[in-house]
Amino acid sequence: MIEPIDEEQPVTETQQKRRPVNDAARERLRDAQKAEANALRLVGAAEKVRERAQRALEKAEHSLAQAQAGLVKVSGADRAALLLDEPVGALRTRLRQVGASTRRVE
């Protein structure tokens, strides 16, 4: 965003070249700055939505891991992996990553 011009400070040659020369150009610049600010607000809002969705996904992943850990406790890792149609190592690794216990209940 272009900073407002401070009339008390001397204008550099570069600033002079970039300064809109007429009212119509200034108006276009203001409109462009408003559109840019609005677009930035929308980006910020979308990032917040994404963060909420990410937190919900992490919560769902944790819930899934806890349910899988429960299955492992009841059925054992080999049988649970067979029922879930995934490799035993992958199941154990994922459960270890979320801190779920894989000890079988006898």
mmCIF file of N, CA and C in Angstrom:
data_model
loop_
_atom_site.group_PDB
_atom_site.id
_atom_site.type_symbol
_atom_site.label_atom_id
_atom_site.label_comp_id
_atom_site.label_asym_id
_atom_site.label_seq_id
_atom_site.Cartn_x
_atom_site.Cartn_y
_atom_site.Cartn_z
ATOM 1 N N MET A 1 0.849 -1.169 0.000
ATOM 2 C CA MET A 1 0.000 0.000 0.000
ATOM 3 C C MET A 1 0.895 1.233 0.000
ATOM 4 N N ILE A 2 0.545 2.228 -0.732
ATOM 5 C CA ILE A 2 1.322 3.463 -0.815
ATOM 6 C C ILE A 2 0.998 4.320 0.398
ATOM 7 N N GLU A 3 2.043 4.815 1.037
ATOM 8 C CA GLU A 3 1.890 5.648 2.223
ATOM 9 C C GLU A 3 1.322 7.012 1.831
ATOM 10 N N PRO A 4 0.520 7.605 2.720
ATOM 11 C CA PRO A 4 0.036 8.957 2.449
ATOM 12 C C PRO A 4 1.214 9.928 2.375
ATOM 13 N N ILE A 5 1.056 10.944 1.602
ATOM 14 C CA ILE A 5 2.130 11.920 1.404
ATOM 15 C C ILE A 5 2.112 12.922 2.546
ATOM 16 N N ASP A 6 3.267 13.089 3.181
ATOM 17 C CA ASP A 6 3.425 14.074 4.246
ATOM 18 C C ASP A 6 3.963 15.344 3.594
ATOM 19 N N GLU A 7 3.165 16.391 3.606
ATOM 20 C CA GLU A 7 3.520 17.630 2.912
ATOM 21 C C GLU A 7 4.735 18.326 3.530
ATOM 22 N N GLU A 8 5.059 18.012 4.798
ATOM 23 C CA GLU A 8 6.179 18.673 5.456
ATOM 24 C C GLU A 8 7.520 18.075 5.054
ATOM 25 N N GLN A 9 7.540 16.831 4.610
ATOM 26 C CA GLN A 9 8.792 16.195 4.208
ATOM 27 C C GLN A 9 9.052 16.481 2.738
ATOM 28 N N PRO A 10 10.323 16.662 2.389
ATOM 29 C CA PRO A 10 10.630 16.889 0.973
ATOM 30 C C PRO A 10 10.300 15.640 0.154
ATOM 31 N N VAL A 11 9.832 15.856 -1.048
ATOM 32 C CA VAL A 11 9.457 14.767 -1.941
ATOM 33 C C VAL A 11 10.678 14.376 -2.763
ATOM 34 N N THR A 12 10.990 13.089 -2.743
ATOM 35 C CA THR A 12 12.133 12.624 -3.527
ATOM 36 C C THR A 12 11.737 12.527 -4.992
ATOM 37 N N GLU A 13 12.720 12.404 -5.838
ATOM 38 C CA GLU A 13 12.461 12.302 -7.273
ATOM 39 C C GLU A 13 11.623 11.056 -7.586
ATOM 40 N N THR A 14 11.941 9.954 -6.901
ATOM 41 C CA THR A 14 11.187 8.713 -7.126
ATOM 42 C C THR A 14 9.738 8.883 -6.705
ATOM 43 N N GLN A 15 9.527 9.504 -5.538
ATOM 44 C CA GLN A 15 8.165 9.738 -5.085
ATOM 45 C C GLN A 15 7.426 10.660 -6.047
ATOM 46 N N GLN A 16 8.114 11.638 -6.562
ATOM 47 C CA GLN A 16 7.501 12.568 -7.503
ATOM 48 C C GLN A 16 7.032 11.825 -8.744
ATOM 49 N N LYS A 17 7.825 10.887 -9.216
ATOM 50 C CA LYS A 17 7.454 10.121 -10.408
ATOM 51 C C LYS A 17 6.259 9.217 -10.132
ATOM 52 N N ARG A 18 6.147 8.710 -8.893
ATOM 53 C CA ARG A 18 5.078 7.771 -8.567
ATOM 54 C C ARG A 18 3.798 8.458 -8.129
ATOM 55 N N ARG A 19 3.831 9.740 -7.864
ATOM 56 C CA ARG A 19 2.662 10.457 -7.385
ATOM 57 C C ARG A 19 1.669 10.634 -8.537
ATOM 58 N N PRO A 20 0.381 10.297 -8.295
ATOM 59 C CA PRO A 20 -0.626 10.511 -9.338
ATOM 60 C C PRO A 20 -0.692 11.987 -9.731
ATOM 61 N N VAL A 21 -0.828 12.231 -11.010
ATOM 62 C CA VAL A 21 -0.747 13.605 -11.512
ATOM 63 C C VAL A 21 -2.077 14.335 -11.542
ATOM 64 N N ASN A 22 -3.190 13.614 -11.488
ATOM 65 C CA ASN A 22 -4.471 14.315 -11.518
ATOM 66 C C ASN A 22 -5.470 13.621 -10.595
ATOM 67 N N ASP A 23 -6.619 14.260 -10.427
ATOM 68 C CA ASP A 23 -7.630 13.736 -9.506
ATOM 69 C C ASP A 23 -8.136 12.359 -9.919
ATOM 70 N N ALA A 24 -8.308 12.142 -11.203
ATOM 71 C CA ALA A 24 -8.790 10.838 -11.674
ATOM 72 C C ALA A 24 -7.780 9.738 -11.340
ATOM 73 N N ALA A 25 -6.515 10.040 -11.507
ATOM 74 C CA ALA A 25 -5.474 9.055 -11.189
ATOM 75 C C ALA A 25 -5.437 8.789 -9.685
ATOM 76 N N ARG A 26 -5.594 9.841 -8.899
ATOM 77 C CA ARG A 26 -5.622 9.666 -7.441
ATOM 78 C C ARG A 26 -6.812 8.799 -7.028
ATOM 79 N N GLU A 27 -7.945 9.055 -7.649
ATOM 80 C CA GLU A 27 -9.153 8.272 -7.344
ATOM 81 C C GLU A 27 -8.948 6.799 -7.714
ATOM 82 N N ARG A 28 -8.338 6.550 -8.865
ATOM 83 C CA ARG A 28 -8.054 5.163 -9.261
ATOM 84 C C ARG A 28 -7.110 4.503 -8.260
ATOM 85 N N LEU A 29 -6.123 5.255 -7.805
ATOM 86 C CA LEU A 29 -5.176 4.727 -6.824
ATOM 87 C C LEU A 29 -5.893 4.396 -5.515
ATOM 88 N N ARG A 30 -6.754 5.306 -5.047
ATOM 89 C CA ARG A 30 -7.511 5.042 -3.817
ATOM 90 C C ARG A 30 -8.401 3.815 -3.983
ATOM 91 N N ASP A 31 -9.062 3.705 -5.134
ATOM 92 C CA ASP A 31 -9.906 2.530 -5.391
ATOM 93 C C ASP A 31 -9.082 1.247 -5.388
ATOM 94 N N ALA A 32 -7.914 1.303 -5.997
ATOM 95 C CA ALA A 32 -7.037 0.129 -6.032
ATOM 96 C C ALA A 32 -6.570 -0.230 -4.624
ATOM 97 N N GLN A 33 -6.257 0.778 -3.816
ATOM 98 C CA GLN A 33 -5.824 0.520 -2.443
ATOM 99 C C GLN A 33 -6.958 -0.079 -1.614
ATOM 100 N N LYS A 34 -8.186 0.406 -1.818
ATOM 101 C CA LYS A 34 -9.339 -0.158 -1.112
ATOM 102 C C LYS A 34 -9.553 -1.612 -1.519
ATOM 103 N N ALA A 35 -9.453 -1.884 -2.815
ATOM 104 C CA ALA A 35 -9.621 -3.256 -3.301
ATOM 105 C C ALA A 35 -8.535 -4.169 -2.731
ATOM 106 N N GLU A 36 -7.325 -3.649 -2.665
ATOM 107 C CA GLU A 36 -6.212 -4.427 -2.113
ATOM 108 C C GLU A 36 -6.440 -4.716 -0.634
ATOM 109 N N ALA A 37 -6.863 -3.717 0.116
ATOM 110 C CA ALA A 37 -7.120 -3.900 1.546
ATOM 111 C C ALA A 37 -8.242 -4.910 1.759
ATOM 112 N N ASN A 38 -9.277 -4.835 0.935
ATOM 113 C CA ASN A 38 -10.384 -5.782 1.031
ATOM 114 C C ASN A 38 -9.905 -7.199 0.712
ATOM 115 N N ALA A 39 -9.093 -7.342 -0.311
ATOM 116 C CA ALA A 39 -8.560 -8.658 -0.671
ATOM 117 C C ALA A 39 -7.714 -9.228 0.464
ATOM 118 N N LEU A 40 -6.930 -8.381 1.116
ATOM 119 C CA LEU A 40 -6.129 -8.837 2.257
ATOM 120 C C LEU A 40 -7.010 -9.289 3.413
ATOM 121 N N ARG A 41 -8.107 -8.580 3.654
ATOM 122 C CA ARG A 41 -9.049 -8.999 4.700
ATOM 123 C C ARG A 41 -9.635 -10.365 4.371
ATOM 124 N N LEU A 42 -9.975 -10.579 3.104
ATOM 125 C CA LEU A 42 -10.524 -11.871 2.693
ATOM 126 C C LEU A 42 -9.504 -12.992 2.861
ATOM 127 N N VAL A 43 -8.253 -12.712 2.554
ATOM 128 C CA VAL A 43 -7.193 -13.709 2.752
ATOM 129 C C VAL A 43 -7.081 -14.052 4.234
ATOM 130 N N GLY A 44 -7.091 -13.044 5.083
ATOM 131 C CA GLY A 44 -7.019 -13.280 6.528
ATOM 132 C C GLY A 44 -8.189 -14.113 7.025
ATOM 133 N N ALA A 45 -9.389 -13.816 6.534
ATOM 134 C CA ALA A 45 -10.569 -14.583 6.932
ATOM 135 C C ALA A 45 -10.461 -16.030 6.453
ATOM 136 N N ALA A 46 -9.981 -16.225 5.239
ATOM 137 C CA ALA A 46 -9.824 -17.581 4.707
ATOM 138 C C ALA A 46 -8.784 -18.367 5.504
ATOM 139 N N GLU A 47 -7.728 -17.692 5.935
ATOM 140 C CA GLU A 47 -6.713 -18.363 6.761
ATOM 141 C C GLU A 47 -7.312 -18.815 8.086
ATOM 142 N N LYS A 48 -8.176 -18.000 8.678
ATOM 143 C CA LYS A 48 -8.830 -18.386 9.930
ATOM 144 C C LYS A 48 -9.731 -19.599 9.723
ATOM 145 N N VAL A 49 -10.459 -19.629 8.610
ATOM 146 C CA VAL A 49 -11.311 -20.780 8.297
ATOM 147 C C VAL A 49 -10.455 -22.032 8.148
ATOM 148 N N ARG A 50 -9.332 -21.894 7.439
ATOM 149 C CA ARG A 50 -8.436 -23.036 7.252
ATOM 150 C C ARG A 50 -7.884 -23.522 8.590
ATOM 151 N N GLU A 51 -7.506 -22.604 9.470
ATOM 152 C CA GLU A 51 -6.984 -22.983 10.783
ATOM 153 C C GLU A 51 -8.030 -23.732 11.598
ATOM 154 N N ARG A 52 -9.289 -23.267 11.555
ATOM 155 C CA ARG A 52 -10.364 -23.971 12.271
ATOM 156 C C ARG A 52 -10.556 -25.367 11.701
ATOM 157 N N ALA A 53 -10.536 -25.472 10.382
ATOM 158 C CA ALA A 53 -10.691 -26.779 9.741
ATOM 159 C C ALA A 53 -9.527 -27.699 10.100
ATOM 160 N N GLN A 54 -8.322 -27.145 10.155
ATOM 161 C CA GLN A 54 -7.145 -27.945 10.520
ATOM 162 C C GLN A 54 -7.276 -28.469 11.945
ATOM 163 N N ARG A 55 -7.747 -27.614 12.862
ATOM 164 C CA ARG A 55 -7.943 -28.061 14.247
ATOM 165 C C ARG A 55 -9.000 -29.155 14.313
ATOM 166 N N ALA A 56 -10.078 -29.006 13.552
ATOM 167 C CA ALA A 56 -11.126 -30.029 13.525
ATOM 168 C C ALA A 56 -10.585 -31.336 12.958
ATOM 169 N N LEU A 57 -9.771 -31.250 11.926
ATOM 170 C CA LEU A 57 -9.169 -32.446 11.336
ATOM 171 C C LEU A 57 -8.242 -33.130 12.335
ATOM 172 N N GLU A 58 -7.443 -32.355 13.045
ATOM 173 C CA GLU A 58 -6.545 -32.931 14.050
ATOM 174 C C GLU A 58 -7.338 -33.620 15.153
ATOM 175 N N LYS A 59 -8.450 -33.021 15.554
ATOM 176 C CA LYS A 59 -9.310 -33.628 16.571
ATOM 177 C C LYS A 59 -9.896 -34.941 16.052
ATOM 178 N N ALA A 60 -10.341 -34.944 14.800
ATOM 179 C CA ALA A 60 -10.891 -36.162 14.199
ATOM 180 C C ALA A 60 -9.821 -37.243 14.074
ATOM 181 N N GLU A 61 -8.605 -36.854 13.697
ATOM 182 C CA GLU A 61 -7.502 -37.815 13.599
ATOM 183 C C GLU A 61 -7.213 -38.438 14.959
ATOM 184 N N HIS A 62 -7.232 -37.621 15.995
ATOM 185 C CA HIS A 62 -6.984 -38.129 17.344
ATOM 186 C C HIS A 62 -8.099 -39.095 17.756
ATOM 187 N N SER A 63 -9.337 -38.726 17.459
ATOM 188 C CA SER A 63 -10.475 -39.587 17.775
ATOM 189 C C SER A 63 -10.365 -40.923 17.040
ATOM 190 N N LEU A 64 -9.985 -40.875 15.766
ATOM 191 C CA LEU A 64 -9.795 -42.096 14.977
ATOM 192 C C LEU A 64 -8.692 -42.955 15.579
ATOM 193 N N ALA A 65 -7.595 -42.331 15.955
ATOM 194 C CA ALA A 65 -6.479 -43.078 16.543
ATOM 195 C C ALA A 65 -6.896 -43.728 17.859
ATOM 196 N N GLN A 66 -7.682 -43.030 18.661
ATOM 197 C CA GLN A 66 -8.152 -43.607 19.922
ATOM 198 C C GLN A 66 -9.062 -44.806 19.660
ATOM 199 N N ALA A 67 -9.929 -44.694 18.659
ATOM 200 C CA ALA A 67 -10.805 -45.816 18.308
ATOM 201 C C ALA A 67 -9.985 -46.994 17.792
ATOM 202 N N GLN A 68 -8.982 -46.715 16.982
ATOM 203 C CA GLN A 68 -8.113 -47.780 16.487
ATOM 204 C C GLN A 68 -7.331 -48.411 17.632
ATOM 205 N N ALA A 69 -6.887 -47.592 18.567
ATOM 206 C CA ALA A 69 -6.177 -48.130 19.731
ATOM 207 C C ALA A 69 -7.088 -49.046 20.530
ATOM 208 N N GLY A 70 -8.352 -48.675 20.639
ATOM 209 C CA GLY A 70 -9.320 -49.542 21.319
ATOM 210 C C GLY A 70 -9.455 -50.878 20.612
ATOM 211 N N LEU A 71 -9.487 -50.851 19.292
ATOM 212 C CA LEU A 71 -9.564 -52.091 18.519
ATOM 213 C C LEU A 71 -8.316 -52.935 18.738
ATOM 214 N N VAL A 72 -7.156 -52.291 18.767
ATOM 215 C CA VAL A 72 -5.903 -53.017 19.003
ATOM 216 C C VAL A 72 -5.916 -53.651 20.389
ATOM 217 N N LYS A 73 -6.434 -52.948 21.380
ATOM 218 C CA LYS A 73 -6.502 -53.498 22.739
ATOM 219 C C LYS A 73 -7.394 -54.729 22.798
ATOM 220 N N VAL A 74 -8.475 -54.704 22.051
ATOM 221 C CA VAL A 74 -9.422 -55.822 22.063
ATOM 222 C C VAL A 74 -8.943 -56.974 21.190
ATOM 223 N N SER A 75 -8.453 -56.672 20.009
ATOM 224 C CA SER A 75 -8.158 -57.707 19.011
ATOM 225 C C SER A 75 -6.678 -57.990 18.818
ATOM 226 N N GLY A 76 -5.824 -57.125 19.298
ATOM 227 C CA GLY A 76 -4.400 -57.260 19.029
ATOM 228 C C GLY A 76 -4.047 -56.526 17.745
ATOM 229 N N ALA A 77 -2.774 -56.179 17.629
ATOM 230 C CA ALA A 77 -2.336 -55.360 16.499
ATOM 231 C C ALA A 77 -2.477 -56.085 15.169
ATOM 232 N N ASP A 78 -2.135 -57.377 15.126
ATOM 233 C CA ASP A 78 -2.210 -58.114 13.858
ATOM 234 C C ASP A 78 -3.643 -58.200 13.349
ATOM 235 N N ARG A 79 -4.558 -58.585 14.224
ATOM 236 C CA ARG A 79 -5.964 -58.717 13.828
ATOM 237 C C ARG A 79 -6.554 -57.339 13.488
ATOM 238 N N ALA A 80 -6.225 -56.318 14.270
ATOM 239 C CA ALA A 80 -6.735 -54.968 14.002
ATOM 240 C C ALA A 80 -6.266 -54.489 12.637
ATOM 241 N N ALA A 81 -5.002 -54.734 12.332
ATOM 242 C CA ALA A 81 -4.473 -54.326 11.027
ATOM 243 C C ALA A 81 -5.203 -55.047 9.907
ATOM 244 N N LEU A 82 -5.492 -56.333 10.109
ATOM 245 C CA LEU A 82 -6.235 -57.105 9.103
ATOM 246 C C LEU A 82 -7.639 -56.520 8.924
ATOM 247 N N LEU A 83 -8.311 -56.243 10.037
ATOM 248 C CA LEU A 83 -9.666 -55.683 9.971
ATOM 249 C C LEU A 83 -9.691 -54.292 9.337
ATOM 250 N N LEU A 84 -8.641 -53.528 9.582
ATOM 251 C CA LEU A 84 -8.563 -52.165 9.042
ATOM 252 C C LEU A 84 -7.940 -52.121 7.654
ATOM 253 N N ASP A 85 -7.469 -53.272 7.186
ATOM 254 C CA ASP A 85 -6.851 -53.402 5.870
ATOM 255 C C ASP A 85 -5.665 -52.445 5.713
ATOM 256 N N GLU A 86 -4.760 -52.529 6.686
ATOM 257 C CA GLU A 86 -3.534 -51.746 6.590
ATOM 258 C C GLU A 86 -2.393 -52.498 7.263
ATOM 259 N N PRO A 87 -1.170 -52.182 6.897
ATOM 260 C CA PRO A 87 -0.022 -52.884 7.473
ATOM 261 C C PRO A 87 0.077 -52.664 8.987
ATOM 262 N N VAL A 88 0.481 -53.707 9.692
ATOM 263 C CA VAL A 88 0.619 -53.646 11.146
ATOM 264 C C VAL A 88 1.583 -52.527 11.541
ATOM 265 N N GLY A 89 2.709 -52.438 10.851
ATOM 266 C CA GLY A 89 3.703 -51.413 11.175
ATOM 267 C C GLY A 89 3.147 -50.011 11.045
ATOM 268 N N ALA A 90 2.381 -49.768 10.006
ATOM 269 C CA ALA A 90 1.792 -48.437 9.802
ATOM 270 C C ALA A 90 0.802 -48.111 10.915
ATOM 271 N N LEU A 91 0.014 -49.108 11.315
ATOM 272 C CA LEU A 91 -0.954 -48.909 12.399
ATOM 273 C C LEU A 91 -0.228 -48.596 13.706
ATOM 274 N N ARG A 92 0.779 -49.396 14.024
ATOM 275 C CA ARG A 92 1.534 -49.167 15.267
ATOM 276 C C ARG A 92 2.224 -47.800 15.255
ATOM 277 N N THR A 93 2.800 -47.439 14.124
ATOM 278 C CA THR A 93 3.489 -46.146 14.018
ATOM 279 C C THR A 93 2.522 -44.998 14.259
ATOM 280 N N ARG A 94 1.360 -45.045 13.618
ATOM 281 C CA ARG A 94 0.384 -43.964 13.774
ATOM 282 C C ARG A 94 -0.100 -43.875 15.222
ATOM 283 N N LEU A 95 -0.350 -45.023 15.839
ATOM 284 C CA LEU A 95 -0.822 -45.007 17.219
ATOM 285 C C LEU A 95 0.263 -44.494 18.166
ATOM 286 N N ARG A 96 1.508 -44.844 17.878
ATOM 287 C CA ARG A 96 2.623 -44.329 18.688
ATOM 288 C C ARG A 96 2.734 -42.809 18.542
ATOM 289 N N GLN A 97 2.516 -42.315 17.342
ATOM 290 C CA GLN A 97 2.632 -40.871 17.082
ATOM 291 C C GLN A 97 1.615 -40.064 17.880
ATOM 292 N N VAL A 98 0.438 -40.631 18.089
ATOM 293 C CA VAL A 98 -0.585 -39.905 18.849
ATOM 294 C C VAL A 98 -0.589 -40.308 20.317
ATOM 295 N N GLY A 99 0.305 -41.214 20.686
ATOM 296 C CA GLY A 99 0.434 -41.597 22.088
ATOM 297 C C GLY A 99 -0.615 -42.578 22.561
ATOM 298 N N ALA A 100 -1.257 -43.283 21.640
ATOM 299 C CA ALA A 100 -2.269 -44.266 22.022
ATOM 300 C C ALA A 100 -1.587 -45.583 22.387
ATOM 301 N N SER A 101 -2.109 -46.221 23.396
ATOM 302 C CA SER A 101 -1.550 -47.501 23.838
ATOM 303 C C SER A 101 -2.004 -48.614 22.900
ATOM 304 N N THR A 102 -1.103 -49.563 22.640
ATOM 305 C CA THR A 102 -1.457 -50.693 21.766
ATOM 306 C C THR A 102 -1.389 -52.015 22.524
ATOM 307 N N ARG A 103 -1.380 -51.963 23.844
ATOM 308 C CA ARG A 103 -1.355 -53.204 24.626
ATOM 309 C C ARG A 103 -2.714 -53.867 24.578
ATOM 310 N N ARG A 104 -2.703 -55.162 24.357
ATOM 311 C CA ARG A 104 -3.937 -55.929 24.218
ATOM 312 C C ARG A 104 -4.516 -56.262 25.583
ATOM 313 N N VAL A 105 -5.837 -56.156 25.677
ATOM 314 C CA VAL A 105 -6.552 -56.537 26.892
ATOM 315 C C VAL A 105 -6.875 -58.015 26.782
ATOM 316 N N GLU A 106 -6.505 -58.784 27.786
ATOM 317 C CA GLU A 106 -6.747 -60.246 27.756
ATOM 318 C C GLU A 106 -8.038 -60.577 28.454
#
